[in-house]
Tab-separated table of C-alpha atoms and ligand atoms in Angstrom:
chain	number	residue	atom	x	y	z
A	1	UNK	CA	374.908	166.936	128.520
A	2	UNK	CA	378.617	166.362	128.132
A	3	UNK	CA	381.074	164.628	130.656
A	4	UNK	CA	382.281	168.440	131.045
A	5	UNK	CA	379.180	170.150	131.887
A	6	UNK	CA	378.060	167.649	134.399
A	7	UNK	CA	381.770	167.934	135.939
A	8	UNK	CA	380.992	172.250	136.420
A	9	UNK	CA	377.988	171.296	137.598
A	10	UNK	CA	378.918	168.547	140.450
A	11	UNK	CA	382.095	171.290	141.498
A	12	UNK	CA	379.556	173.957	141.426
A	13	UNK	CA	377.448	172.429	144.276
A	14	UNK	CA	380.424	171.494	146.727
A	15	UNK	CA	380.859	173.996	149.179
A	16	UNK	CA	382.831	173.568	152.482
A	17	UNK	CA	380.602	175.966	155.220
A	18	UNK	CA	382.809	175.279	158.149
A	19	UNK	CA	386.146	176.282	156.971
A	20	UNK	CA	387.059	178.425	154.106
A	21	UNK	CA	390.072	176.169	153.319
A	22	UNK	CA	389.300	172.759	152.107
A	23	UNK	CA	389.307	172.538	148.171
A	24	UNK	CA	392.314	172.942	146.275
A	25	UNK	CA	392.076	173.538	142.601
A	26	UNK	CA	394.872	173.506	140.705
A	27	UNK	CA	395.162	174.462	137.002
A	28	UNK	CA	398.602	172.842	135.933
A	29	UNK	CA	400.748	172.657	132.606
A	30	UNK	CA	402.974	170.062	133.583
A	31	UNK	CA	405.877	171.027	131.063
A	32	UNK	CA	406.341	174.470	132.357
A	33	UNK	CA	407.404	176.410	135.126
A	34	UNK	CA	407.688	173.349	137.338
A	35	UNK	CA	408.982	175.140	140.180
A	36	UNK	CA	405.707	176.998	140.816
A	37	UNK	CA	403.651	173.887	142.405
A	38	UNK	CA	406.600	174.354	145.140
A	39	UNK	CA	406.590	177.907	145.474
A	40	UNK	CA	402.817	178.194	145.773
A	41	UNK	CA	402.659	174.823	147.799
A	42	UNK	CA	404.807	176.725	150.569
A	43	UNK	CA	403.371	179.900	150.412
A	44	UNK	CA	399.634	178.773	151.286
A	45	UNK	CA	401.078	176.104	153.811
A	46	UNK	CA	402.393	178.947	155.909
A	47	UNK	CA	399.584	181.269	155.801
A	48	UNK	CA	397.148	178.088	157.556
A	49	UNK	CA	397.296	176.782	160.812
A	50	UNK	CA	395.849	173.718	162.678
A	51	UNK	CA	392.976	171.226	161.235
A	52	UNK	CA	392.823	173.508	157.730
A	53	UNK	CA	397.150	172.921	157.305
A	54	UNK	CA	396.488	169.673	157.752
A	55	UNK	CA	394.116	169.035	155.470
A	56	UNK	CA	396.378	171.342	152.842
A	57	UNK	CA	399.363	169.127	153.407
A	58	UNK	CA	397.193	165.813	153.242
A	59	UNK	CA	395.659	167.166	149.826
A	60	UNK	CA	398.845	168.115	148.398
A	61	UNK	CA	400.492	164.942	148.427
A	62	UNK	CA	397.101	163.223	146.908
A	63	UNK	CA	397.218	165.997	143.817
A	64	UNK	CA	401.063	165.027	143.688
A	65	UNK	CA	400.582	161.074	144.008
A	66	UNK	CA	398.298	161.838	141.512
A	67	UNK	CA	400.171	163.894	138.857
A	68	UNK	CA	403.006	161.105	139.154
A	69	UNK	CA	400.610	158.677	137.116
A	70	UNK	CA	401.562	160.420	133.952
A	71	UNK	CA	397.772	161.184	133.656
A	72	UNK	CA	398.474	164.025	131.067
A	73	UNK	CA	400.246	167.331	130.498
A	74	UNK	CA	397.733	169.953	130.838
A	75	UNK	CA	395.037	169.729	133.467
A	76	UNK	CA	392.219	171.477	136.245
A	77	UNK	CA	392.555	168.830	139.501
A	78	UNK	CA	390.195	169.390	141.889
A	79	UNK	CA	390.594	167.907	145.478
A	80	UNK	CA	389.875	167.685	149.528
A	81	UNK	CA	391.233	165.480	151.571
A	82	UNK	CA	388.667	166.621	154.425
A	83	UNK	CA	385.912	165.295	151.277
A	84	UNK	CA	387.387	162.392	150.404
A	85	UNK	CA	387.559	163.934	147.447
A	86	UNK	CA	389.571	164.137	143.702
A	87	UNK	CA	388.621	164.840	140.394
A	88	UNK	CA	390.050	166.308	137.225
A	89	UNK	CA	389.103	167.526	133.613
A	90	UNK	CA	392.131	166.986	130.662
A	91	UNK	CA	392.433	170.540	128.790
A	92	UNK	CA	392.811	171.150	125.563
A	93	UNK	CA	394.931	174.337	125.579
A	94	UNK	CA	397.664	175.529	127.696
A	95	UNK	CA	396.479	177.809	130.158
A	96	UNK	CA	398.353	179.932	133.159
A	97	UNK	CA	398.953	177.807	136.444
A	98	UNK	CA	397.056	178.292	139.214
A	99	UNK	CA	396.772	176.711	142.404
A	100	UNK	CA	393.467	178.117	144.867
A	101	UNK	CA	392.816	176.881	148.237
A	102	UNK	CA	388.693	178.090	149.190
A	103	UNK	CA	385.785	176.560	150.743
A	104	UNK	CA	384.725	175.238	147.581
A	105	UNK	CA	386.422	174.405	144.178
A	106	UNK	CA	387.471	177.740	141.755
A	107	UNK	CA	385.496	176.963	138.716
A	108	UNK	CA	385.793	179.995	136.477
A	109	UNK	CA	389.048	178.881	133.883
A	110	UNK	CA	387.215	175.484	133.280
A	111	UNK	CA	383.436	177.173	132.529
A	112	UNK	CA	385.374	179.380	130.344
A	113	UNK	CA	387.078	176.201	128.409
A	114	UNK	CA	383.318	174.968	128.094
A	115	UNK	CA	382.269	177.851	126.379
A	116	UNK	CA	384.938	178.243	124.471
A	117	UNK	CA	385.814	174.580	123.205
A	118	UNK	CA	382.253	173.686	122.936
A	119	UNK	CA	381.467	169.354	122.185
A	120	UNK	CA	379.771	168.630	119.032
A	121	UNK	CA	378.975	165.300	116.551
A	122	UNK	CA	380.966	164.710	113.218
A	123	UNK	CA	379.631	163.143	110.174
A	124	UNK	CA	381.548	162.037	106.927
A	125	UNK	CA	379.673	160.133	105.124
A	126	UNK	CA	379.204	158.725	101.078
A	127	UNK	CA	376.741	156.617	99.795
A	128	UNK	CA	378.411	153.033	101.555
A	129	UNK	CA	380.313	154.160	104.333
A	130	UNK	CA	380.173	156.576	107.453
A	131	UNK	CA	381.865	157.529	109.746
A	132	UNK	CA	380.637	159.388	113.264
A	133	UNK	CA	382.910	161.261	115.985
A	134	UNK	CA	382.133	162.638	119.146
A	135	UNK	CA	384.656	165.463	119.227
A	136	UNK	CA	385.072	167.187	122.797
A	137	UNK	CA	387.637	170.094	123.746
A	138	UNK	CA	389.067	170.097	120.529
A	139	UNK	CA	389.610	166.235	120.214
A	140	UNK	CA	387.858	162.366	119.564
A	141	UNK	CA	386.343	161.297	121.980
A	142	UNK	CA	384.421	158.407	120.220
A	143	UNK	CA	384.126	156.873	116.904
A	144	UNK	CA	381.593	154.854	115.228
A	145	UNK	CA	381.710	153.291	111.584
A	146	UNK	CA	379.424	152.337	109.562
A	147	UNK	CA	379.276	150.595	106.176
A	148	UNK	CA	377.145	148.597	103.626
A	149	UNK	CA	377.695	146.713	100.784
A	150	UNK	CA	375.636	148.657	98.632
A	151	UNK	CA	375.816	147.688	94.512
A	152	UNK	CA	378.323	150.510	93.394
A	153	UNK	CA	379.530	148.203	90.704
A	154	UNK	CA	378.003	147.354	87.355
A	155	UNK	CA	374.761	145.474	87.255
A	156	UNK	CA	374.732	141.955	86.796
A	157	UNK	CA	374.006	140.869	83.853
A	158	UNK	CA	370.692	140.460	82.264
A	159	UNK	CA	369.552	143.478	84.986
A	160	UNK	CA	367.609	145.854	83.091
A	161	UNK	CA	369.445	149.788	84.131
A	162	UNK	CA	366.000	150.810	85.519
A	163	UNK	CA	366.056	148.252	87.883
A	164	UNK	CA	369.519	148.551	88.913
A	165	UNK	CA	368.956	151.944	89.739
A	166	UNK	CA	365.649	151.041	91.835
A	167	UNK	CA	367.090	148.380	93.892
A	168	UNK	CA	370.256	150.785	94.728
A	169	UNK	CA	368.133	153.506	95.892
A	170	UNK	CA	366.628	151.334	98.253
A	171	UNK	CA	370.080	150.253	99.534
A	172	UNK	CA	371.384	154.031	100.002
A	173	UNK	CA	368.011	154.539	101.584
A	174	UNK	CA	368.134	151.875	103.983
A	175	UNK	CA	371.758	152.185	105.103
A	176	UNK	CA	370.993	155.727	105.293
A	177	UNK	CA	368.095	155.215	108.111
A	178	UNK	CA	371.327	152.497	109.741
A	179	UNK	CA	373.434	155.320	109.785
A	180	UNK	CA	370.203	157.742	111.310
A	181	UNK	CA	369.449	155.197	114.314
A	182	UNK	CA	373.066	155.425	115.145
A	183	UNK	CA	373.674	159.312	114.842
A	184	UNK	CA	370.265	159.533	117.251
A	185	UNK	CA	372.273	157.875	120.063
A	186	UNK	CA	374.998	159.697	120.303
A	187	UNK	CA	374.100	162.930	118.339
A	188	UNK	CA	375.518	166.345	120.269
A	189	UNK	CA	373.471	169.577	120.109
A	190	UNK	CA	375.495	170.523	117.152
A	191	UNK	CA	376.504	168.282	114.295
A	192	UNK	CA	378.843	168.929	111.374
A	193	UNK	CA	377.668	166.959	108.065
A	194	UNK	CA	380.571	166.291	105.718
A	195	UNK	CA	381.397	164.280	102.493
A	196	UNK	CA	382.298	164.731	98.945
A	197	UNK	CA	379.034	164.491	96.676
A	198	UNK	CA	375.181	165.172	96.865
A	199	UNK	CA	374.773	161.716	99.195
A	200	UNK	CA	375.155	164.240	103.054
A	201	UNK	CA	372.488	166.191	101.255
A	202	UNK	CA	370.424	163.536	100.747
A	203	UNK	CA	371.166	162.133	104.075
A	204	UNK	CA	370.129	165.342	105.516
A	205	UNK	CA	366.847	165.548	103.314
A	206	UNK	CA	365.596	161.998	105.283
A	207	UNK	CA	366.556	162.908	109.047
A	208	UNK	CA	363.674	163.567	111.640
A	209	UNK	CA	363.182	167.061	112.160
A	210	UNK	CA	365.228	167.512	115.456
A	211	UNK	CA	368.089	165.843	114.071
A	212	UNK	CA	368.121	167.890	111.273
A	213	UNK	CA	367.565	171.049	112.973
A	214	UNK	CA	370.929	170.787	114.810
A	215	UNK	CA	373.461	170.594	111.669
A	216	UNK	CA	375.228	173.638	111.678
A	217	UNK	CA	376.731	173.048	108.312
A	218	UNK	CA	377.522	170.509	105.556
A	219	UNK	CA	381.184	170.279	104.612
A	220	UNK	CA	382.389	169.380	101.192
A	221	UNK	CA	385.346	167.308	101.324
A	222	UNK	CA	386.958	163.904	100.620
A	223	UNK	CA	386.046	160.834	102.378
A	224	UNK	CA	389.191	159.985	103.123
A	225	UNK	CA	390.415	163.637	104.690
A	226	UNK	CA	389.768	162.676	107.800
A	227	UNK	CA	392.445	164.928	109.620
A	228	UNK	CA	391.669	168.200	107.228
A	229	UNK	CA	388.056	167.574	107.996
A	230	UNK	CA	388.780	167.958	111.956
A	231	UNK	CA	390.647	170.644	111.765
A	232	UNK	CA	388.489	172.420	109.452
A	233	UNK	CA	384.632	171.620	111.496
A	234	UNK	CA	386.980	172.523	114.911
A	235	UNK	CA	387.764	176.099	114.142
A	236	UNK	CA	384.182	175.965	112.306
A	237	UNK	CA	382.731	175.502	116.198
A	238	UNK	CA	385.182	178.074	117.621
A	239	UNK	CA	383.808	180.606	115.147
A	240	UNK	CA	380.059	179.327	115.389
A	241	UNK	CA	381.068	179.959	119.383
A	242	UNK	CA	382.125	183.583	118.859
A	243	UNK	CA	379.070	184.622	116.433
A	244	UNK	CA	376.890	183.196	119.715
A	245	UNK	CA	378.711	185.221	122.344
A	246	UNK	CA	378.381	188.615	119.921
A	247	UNK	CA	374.490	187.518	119.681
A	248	UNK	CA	374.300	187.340	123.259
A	249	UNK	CA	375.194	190.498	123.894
A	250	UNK	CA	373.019	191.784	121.444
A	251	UNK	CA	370.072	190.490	123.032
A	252	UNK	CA	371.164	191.371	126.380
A	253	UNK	CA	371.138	194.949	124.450
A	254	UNK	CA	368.291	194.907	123.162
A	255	UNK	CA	365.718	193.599	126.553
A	256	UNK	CA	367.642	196.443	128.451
A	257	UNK	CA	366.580	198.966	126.034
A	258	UNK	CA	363.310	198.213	126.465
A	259	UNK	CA	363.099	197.476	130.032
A	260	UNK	CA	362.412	193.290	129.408
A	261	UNK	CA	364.168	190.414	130.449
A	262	UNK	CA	367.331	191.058	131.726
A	263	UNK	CA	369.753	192.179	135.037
A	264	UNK	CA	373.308	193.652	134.693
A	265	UNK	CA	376.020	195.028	137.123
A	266	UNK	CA	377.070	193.327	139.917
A	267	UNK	CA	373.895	193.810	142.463
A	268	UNK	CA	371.341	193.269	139.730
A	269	UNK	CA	372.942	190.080	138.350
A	270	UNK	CA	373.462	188.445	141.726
A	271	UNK	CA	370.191	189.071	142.655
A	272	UNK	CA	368.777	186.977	139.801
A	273	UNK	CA	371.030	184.525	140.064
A	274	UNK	CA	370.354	183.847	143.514
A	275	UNK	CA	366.673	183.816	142.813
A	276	UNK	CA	367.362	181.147	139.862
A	277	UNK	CA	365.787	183.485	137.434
A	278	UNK	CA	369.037	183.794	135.224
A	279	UNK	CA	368.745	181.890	132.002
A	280	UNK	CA	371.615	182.802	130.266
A	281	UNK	CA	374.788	184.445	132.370
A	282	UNK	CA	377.160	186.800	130.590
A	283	UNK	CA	380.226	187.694	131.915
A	284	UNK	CA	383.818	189.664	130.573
A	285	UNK	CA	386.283	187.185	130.022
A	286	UNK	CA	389.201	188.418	132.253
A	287	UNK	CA	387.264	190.452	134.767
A	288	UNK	CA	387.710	189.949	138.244
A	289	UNK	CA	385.598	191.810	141.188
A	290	UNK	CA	387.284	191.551	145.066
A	291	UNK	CA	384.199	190.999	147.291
A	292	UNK	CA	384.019	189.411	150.593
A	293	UNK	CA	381.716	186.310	151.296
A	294	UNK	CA	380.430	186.286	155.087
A	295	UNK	CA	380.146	182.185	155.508
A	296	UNK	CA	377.710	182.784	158.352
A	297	UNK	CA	374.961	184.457	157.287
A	298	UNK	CA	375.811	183.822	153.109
A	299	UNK	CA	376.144	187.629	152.849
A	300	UNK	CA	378.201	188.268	149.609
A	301	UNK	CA	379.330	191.733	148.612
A	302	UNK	CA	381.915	193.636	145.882
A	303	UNK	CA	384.385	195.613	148.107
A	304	UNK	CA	386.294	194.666	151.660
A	305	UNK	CA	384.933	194.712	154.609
A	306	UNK	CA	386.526	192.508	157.362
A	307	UNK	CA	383.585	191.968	159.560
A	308	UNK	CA	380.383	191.490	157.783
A	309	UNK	CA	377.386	193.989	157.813
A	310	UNK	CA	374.553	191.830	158.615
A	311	UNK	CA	376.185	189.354	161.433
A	312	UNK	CA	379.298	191.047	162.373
A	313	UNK	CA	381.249	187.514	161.514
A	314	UNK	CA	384.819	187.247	159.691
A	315	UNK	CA	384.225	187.615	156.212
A	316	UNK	CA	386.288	185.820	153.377
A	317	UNK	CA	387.671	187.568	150.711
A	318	UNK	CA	386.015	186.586	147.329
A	319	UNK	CA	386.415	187.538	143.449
A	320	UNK	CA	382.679	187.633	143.466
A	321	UNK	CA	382.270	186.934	139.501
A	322	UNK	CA	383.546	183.346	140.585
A	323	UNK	CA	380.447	182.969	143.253
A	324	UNK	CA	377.942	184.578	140.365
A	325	UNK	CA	379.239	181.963	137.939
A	326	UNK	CA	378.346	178.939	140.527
A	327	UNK	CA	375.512	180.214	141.653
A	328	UNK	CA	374.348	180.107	137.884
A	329	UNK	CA	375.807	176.712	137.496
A	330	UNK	CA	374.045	175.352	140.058
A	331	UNK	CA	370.310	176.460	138.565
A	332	UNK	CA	371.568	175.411	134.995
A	333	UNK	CA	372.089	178.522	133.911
A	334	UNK	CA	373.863	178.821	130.394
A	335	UNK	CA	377.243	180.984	130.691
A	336	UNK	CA	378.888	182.955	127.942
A	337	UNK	CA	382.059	184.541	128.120
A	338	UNK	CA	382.938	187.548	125.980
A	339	UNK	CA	385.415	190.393	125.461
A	340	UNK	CA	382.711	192.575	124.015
A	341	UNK	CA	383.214	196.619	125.141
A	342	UNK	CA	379.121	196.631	125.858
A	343	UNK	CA	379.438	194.089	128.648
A	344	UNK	CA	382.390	195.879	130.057
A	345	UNK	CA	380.246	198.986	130.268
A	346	UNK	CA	377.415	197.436	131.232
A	347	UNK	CA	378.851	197.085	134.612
A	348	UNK	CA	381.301	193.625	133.539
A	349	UNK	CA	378.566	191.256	133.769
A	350	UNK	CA	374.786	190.880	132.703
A	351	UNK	CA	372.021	188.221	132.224
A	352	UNK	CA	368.757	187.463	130.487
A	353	UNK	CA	366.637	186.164	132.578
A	354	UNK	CA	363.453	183.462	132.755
A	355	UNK	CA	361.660	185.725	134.258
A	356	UNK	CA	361.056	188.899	136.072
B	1	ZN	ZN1	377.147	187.653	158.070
């Protein structure tokens, strides 16, 4: 798991149950429209009163203190005064401000980044030399070389050629198994292979099965094209992502059509969610459902209803795709977003499930 995924996860699990008001998430491109933080900043602080302003106003000037370090340009801050508590992800694409203030942190924009921007491992490689990078929302993370001073040049003399060759296969073959033992450490569930030549082939001919299983493709290309070669395995993920999202969908298709493994609509998925049976969550990217959220009794509906149903408490209002999501975060669920028409009419949001 990736520093992002465990973040989702951690945010998914906070929850405030005695006030509807503690976490503030804010989604923030610094370099524009820098009078919103103010406007919204005001507008919230007059709408609470007592202990929950309080703990608004106390937050605020953390998330402020805090954007004042010059910590970046674009990024999701989570934070509670009441919790002791601030976090924050760097994004790697602009996205539209937000500022929320709920009983627990508003994870939907950043799940969606993870889906979308998903981490992988990097691999350039010849004969002598390697290189491996740990590439996450669109940009290195972590780089490791490698390199051995393997006989490239002529033989020595008096060396017959069939020897040369010998001994040089066994160099290439053992800084090849250097270059596995390192790649095991730190290898992603996807890796890109890359390099000019037959030598990533032959690379990828020696690795253990379950390293080999998770290249996704071997890229031709010059060992010293670094940049190209980023650019080019990037948008290679991003399409890998999309081809994954239309598959899921598919699949959802195909165990509704014969009655197997799977929940959509609102009611249906919620229900499976909450039961922890959902493996694999599917919701339409910019779909949002108004629903209220009784904090009493956990009652959680699509619609409005001021007093809830069940208990007769004050209910909050919700977007109730939000609550699906972390309810599936929290039982390691795997989420896909997609703009796919089928979802839409399938009631905006669907799931395979573990089990039925
Ligand atoms: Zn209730």
């Amino acid at each position: 798991m990736n520093d992002l995924s465990e973040l989702i996860r951690e945010l998914s699990e906070m929850y405030d149950a005695d006030s509807r008001d503690t976490y503030i998430t804010l989604y923030i491109n610094k370099d524009k429209n820098v009078k919103f933080l103010e406007r919204r900043e005001k507008a919230c602080k007059s709408l609470l009163s007592g202990e929950e302003q309080k703990n608004f106003t106390n937050t605020m000037e953390e998330i402020k203190e805090f954007l004042n370090k010059n910590v970046g340009n674009t990024l999701a801050i989570f934070a509670s005064h009441k919790h002791h508590f601030l976090t924050y992800a760097h994004l790697p694409i602009e996205i539209n401000n937000s500022l929320i203030v709920d009983s627990s942190p508003y994870i939907r924009p950043l799940a969606r980044i993870q889906d979308e921007w998903e981490s992988f491992t990097l691999i350039l490689l010849n004969s002598h030399y390697a290189k491996i990078f740990s590439v996450s929302l669109g940009s290195v993370d972590r780089e490791k070389n490698l390199s051995s001073n393997i006989m490239n040049k002529h033989r020595k003399g008096g060396m017959s050629q069939a020897r040369f060759q010998r001994l040089r296969k066994g160099a290439i073959h053992a800084f090849f198994s250097e270059v596995e033992e390192a790649l095991e450490k730190i290898a992603d569930k996807q890796i890109v292979l890359a390099g000019p030549g037959q030598a990533k082939l032959q690379f990828q001919d020696m690795l253990s099965k379950h390293l080999a299983e998770r290249i996704v493709e071997a890229i031709d290309i010059s060992i010293d094209d670094e940049k190209e070669l980023l650019k080019e395995s990037i948008h290679l993920i991003s399409e890998l992502e999309k081809r994954k999202s239309k598959g899921a969908v598919q699949q959802l298709k195909e165990e509704i059509l014969k009655d197997g493994l799977a929940a959509y609509g609102f009611d249906d998925t919620l229900n499976a969610v909450k039961n922890g049976q959902v493996e694999l969550l599917i919701i339409e990217k910019d779909y949002k459902l108004k629903g209220y959220l009784c904090e009493h009794c956990q009652l959680l509906k699509a619609g409005a209803i001021k007093n809830c149903p069940n208990c007769g408490s004050v209910t909050s209002e919700v977007d109730v795709i939000e609550e699906i999501l972390e309810f599936a975060e929290r039982t390691d669920a795997e989420i896909e977003f997609t703009d796919d028409e089928e979802i839409h009419n399938l009631g905006h949001v669907g799931a395979i499930l573990r089990y039925k």
